One Martini backbone bead per residue (centre of mass of N, CA, C, O) as a GRO file, in nm:
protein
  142
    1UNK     BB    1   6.853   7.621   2.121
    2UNK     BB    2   6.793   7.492   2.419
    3UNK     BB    3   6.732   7.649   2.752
    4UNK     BB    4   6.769   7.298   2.887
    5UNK     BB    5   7.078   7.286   2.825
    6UNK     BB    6   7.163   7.502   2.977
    7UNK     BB    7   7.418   7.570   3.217
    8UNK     BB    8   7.576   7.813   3.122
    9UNK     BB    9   7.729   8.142   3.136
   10UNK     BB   10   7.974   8.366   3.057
   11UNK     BB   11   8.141   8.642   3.089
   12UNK     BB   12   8.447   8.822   3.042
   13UNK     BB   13   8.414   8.979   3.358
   14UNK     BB   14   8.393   8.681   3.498
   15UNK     BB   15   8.702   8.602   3.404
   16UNK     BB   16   8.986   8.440   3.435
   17UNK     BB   17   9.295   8.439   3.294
   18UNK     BB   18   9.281   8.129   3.258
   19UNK     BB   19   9.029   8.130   3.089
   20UNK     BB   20   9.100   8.325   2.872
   21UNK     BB   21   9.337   8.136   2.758
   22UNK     BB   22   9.186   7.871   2.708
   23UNK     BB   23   8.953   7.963   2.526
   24UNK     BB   24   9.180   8.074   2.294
   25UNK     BB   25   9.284   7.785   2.261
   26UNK     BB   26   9.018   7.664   2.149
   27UNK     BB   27   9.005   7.869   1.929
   28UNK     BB   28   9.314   7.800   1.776
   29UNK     BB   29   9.210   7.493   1.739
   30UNK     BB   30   8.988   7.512   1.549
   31UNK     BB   31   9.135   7.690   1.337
   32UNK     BB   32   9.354   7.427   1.296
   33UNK     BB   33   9.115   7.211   1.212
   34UNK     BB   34   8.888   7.388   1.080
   35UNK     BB   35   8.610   7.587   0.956
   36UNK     BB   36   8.266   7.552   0.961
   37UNK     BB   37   7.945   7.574   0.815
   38UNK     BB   38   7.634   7.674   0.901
   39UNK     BB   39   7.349   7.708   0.711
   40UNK     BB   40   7.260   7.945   0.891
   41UNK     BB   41   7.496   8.113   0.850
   42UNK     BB   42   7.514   8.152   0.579
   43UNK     BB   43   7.262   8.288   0.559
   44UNK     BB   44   7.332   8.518   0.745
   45UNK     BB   45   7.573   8.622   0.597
   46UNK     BB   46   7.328   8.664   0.299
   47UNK     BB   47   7.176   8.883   0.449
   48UNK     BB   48   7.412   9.033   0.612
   49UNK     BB   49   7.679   9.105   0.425
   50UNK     BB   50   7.879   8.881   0.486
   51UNK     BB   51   8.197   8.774   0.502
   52UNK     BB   52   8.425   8.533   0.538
   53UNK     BB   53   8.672   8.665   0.603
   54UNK     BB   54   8.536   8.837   0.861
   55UNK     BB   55   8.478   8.593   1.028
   56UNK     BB   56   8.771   8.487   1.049
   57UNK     BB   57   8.883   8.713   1.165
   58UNK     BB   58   8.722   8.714   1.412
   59UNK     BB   59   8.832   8.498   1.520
   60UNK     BB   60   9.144   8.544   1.502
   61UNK     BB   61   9.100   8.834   1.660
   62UNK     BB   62   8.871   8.854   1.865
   63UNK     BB   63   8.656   8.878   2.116
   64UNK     BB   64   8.582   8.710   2.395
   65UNK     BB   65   8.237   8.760   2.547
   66UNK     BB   66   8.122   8.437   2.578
   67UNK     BB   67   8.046   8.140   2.755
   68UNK     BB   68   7.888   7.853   2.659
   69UNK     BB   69   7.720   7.563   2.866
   70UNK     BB   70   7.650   7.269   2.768
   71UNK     BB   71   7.557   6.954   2.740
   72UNK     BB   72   7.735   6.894   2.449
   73UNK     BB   73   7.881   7.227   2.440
   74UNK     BB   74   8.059   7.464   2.359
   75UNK     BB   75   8.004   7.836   2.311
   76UNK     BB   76   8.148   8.114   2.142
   77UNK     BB   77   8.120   8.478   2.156
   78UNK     BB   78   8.268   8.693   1.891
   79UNK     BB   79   8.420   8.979   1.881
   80UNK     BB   80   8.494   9.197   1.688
   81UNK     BB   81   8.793   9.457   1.594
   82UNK     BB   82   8.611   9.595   1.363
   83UNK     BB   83   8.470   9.845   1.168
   84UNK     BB   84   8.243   9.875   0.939
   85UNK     BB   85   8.107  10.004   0.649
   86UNK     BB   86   7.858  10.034   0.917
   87UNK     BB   87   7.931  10.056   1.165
   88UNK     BB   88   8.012   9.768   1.259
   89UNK     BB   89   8.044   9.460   1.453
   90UNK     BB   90   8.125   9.114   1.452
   91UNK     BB   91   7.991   8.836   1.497
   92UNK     BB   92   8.048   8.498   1.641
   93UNK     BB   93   7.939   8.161   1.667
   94UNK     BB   94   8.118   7.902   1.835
   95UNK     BB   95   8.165   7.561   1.814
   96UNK     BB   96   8.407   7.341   1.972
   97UNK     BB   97   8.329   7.053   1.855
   98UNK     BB   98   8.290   7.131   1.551
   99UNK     BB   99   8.381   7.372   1.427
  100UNK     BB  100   8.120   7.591   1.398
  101UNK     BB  101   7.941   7.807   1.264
  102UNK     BB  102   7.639   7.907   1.356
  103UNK     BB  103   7.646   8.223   1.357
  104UNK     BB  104   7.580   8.564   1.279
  105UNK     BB  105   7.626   8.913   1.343
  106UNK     BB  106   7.522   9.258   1.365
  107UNK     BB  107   7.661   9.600   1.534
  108UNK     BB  108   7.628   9.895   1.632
  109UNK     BB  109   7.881   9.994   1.845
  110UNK     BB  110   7.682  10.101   2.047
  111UNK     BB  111   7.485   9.888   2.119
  112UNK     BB  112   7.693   9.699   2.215
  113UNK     BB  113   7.838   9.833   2.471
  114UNK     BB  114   7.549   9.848   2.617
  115UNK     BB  115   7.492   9.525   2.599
  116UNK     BB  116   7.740   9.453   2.783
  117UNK     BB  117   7.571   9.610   3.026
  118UNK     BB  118   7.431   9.350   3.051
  119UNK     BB  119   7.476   9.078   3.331
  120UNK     BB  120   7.218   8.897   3.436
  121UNK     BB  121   7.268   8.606   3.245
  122UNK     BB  122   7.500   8.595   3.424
  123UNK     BB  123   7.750   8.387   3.552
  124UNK     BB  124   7.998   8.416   3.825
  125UNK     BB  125   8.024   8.098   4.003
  126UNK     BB  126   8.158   7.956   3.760
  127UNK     BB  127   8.374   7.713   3.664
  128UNK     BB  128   8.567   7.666   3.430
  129UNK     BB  129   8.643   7.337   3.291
  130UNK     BB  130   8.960   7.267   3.328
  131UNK     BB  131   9.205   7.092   3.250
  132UNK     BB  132   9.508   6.974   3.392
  133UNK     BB  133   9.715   6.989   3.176
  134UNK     BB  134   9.649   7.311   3.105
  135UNK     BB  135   9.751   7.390   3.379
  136UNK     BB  136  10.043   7.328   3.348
  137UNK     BB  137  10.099   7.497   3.103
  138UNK     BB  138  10.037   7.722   3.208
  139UNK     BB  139  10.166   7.772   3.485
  140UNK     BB  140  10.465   7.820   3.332
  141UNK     BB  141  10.383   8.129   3.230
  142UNK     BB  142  10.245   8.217   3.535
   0.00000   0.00000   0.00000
């Protein structure tokens, strides 16, 4: 993706309770339209020896750790919940225009920790915008 493409990051630091609730709405409407991978997604996941089921558990179970929007796309990066048996974190960049896994990676777990603490790419006065009927859906339960 290009550079001139971003219009923001916002990392989940400085994300209102409702952009975080409905960033997860976006992501389980992804998964329940279906994911598909992008080969370059494949290719790296068969590189780094990332397994389908893991990328899965990942989207389903993971925490959103950053949104950023471009021109034609919102894209969530989800931190895997467990670490495997190298000691990582899975990582999954997902496209939900497309519900479409861009690519994966892991890290190991103390170097993520510390990667979260540097957040001067993050933008952190732009708000998501929220469609007006999920803003109504919301208000019902907070």
């Amino acid at each position: 993706m290009k550079e001139e493409n971003i219009e923001y990051i916002k990392h989940y630091r400085y994300m209102t309770q409702e952009e975080r609730v409905y960033l997860m709405s976006l992501k389980d409407r992804a998964l329940r339209k279906g994911i598909t991978f992008a080969n370059h997604a494949l290719d790296r996941m068969d590189e780094r020896w990332i397994k389908e089921k893991d990328v899965m558990k990942t989207i389903k179970k993971g925490q959103i750790m950053e949104y950023k929007k471009t021109n034609n796309d919102e894209i969530l990066t989800i931190r895997g919940t467990s670490i495997n048996k190298k000691n990582e974190q899975i990582y999954v960049i997902l496209s939900i225009r497309s519900c479409k896994v861009i690519t994966t990676y892991s890290n190991k777990y103390w170097i993520a920790q510390n990667k979260s603490l540097e957040l001067d790419k993050y933008t952190n006065d732009k708000k998501i915008q929220i469609p007006e009927f999920f803003r109504r859906k919301f208000a019902l339960y907070y």
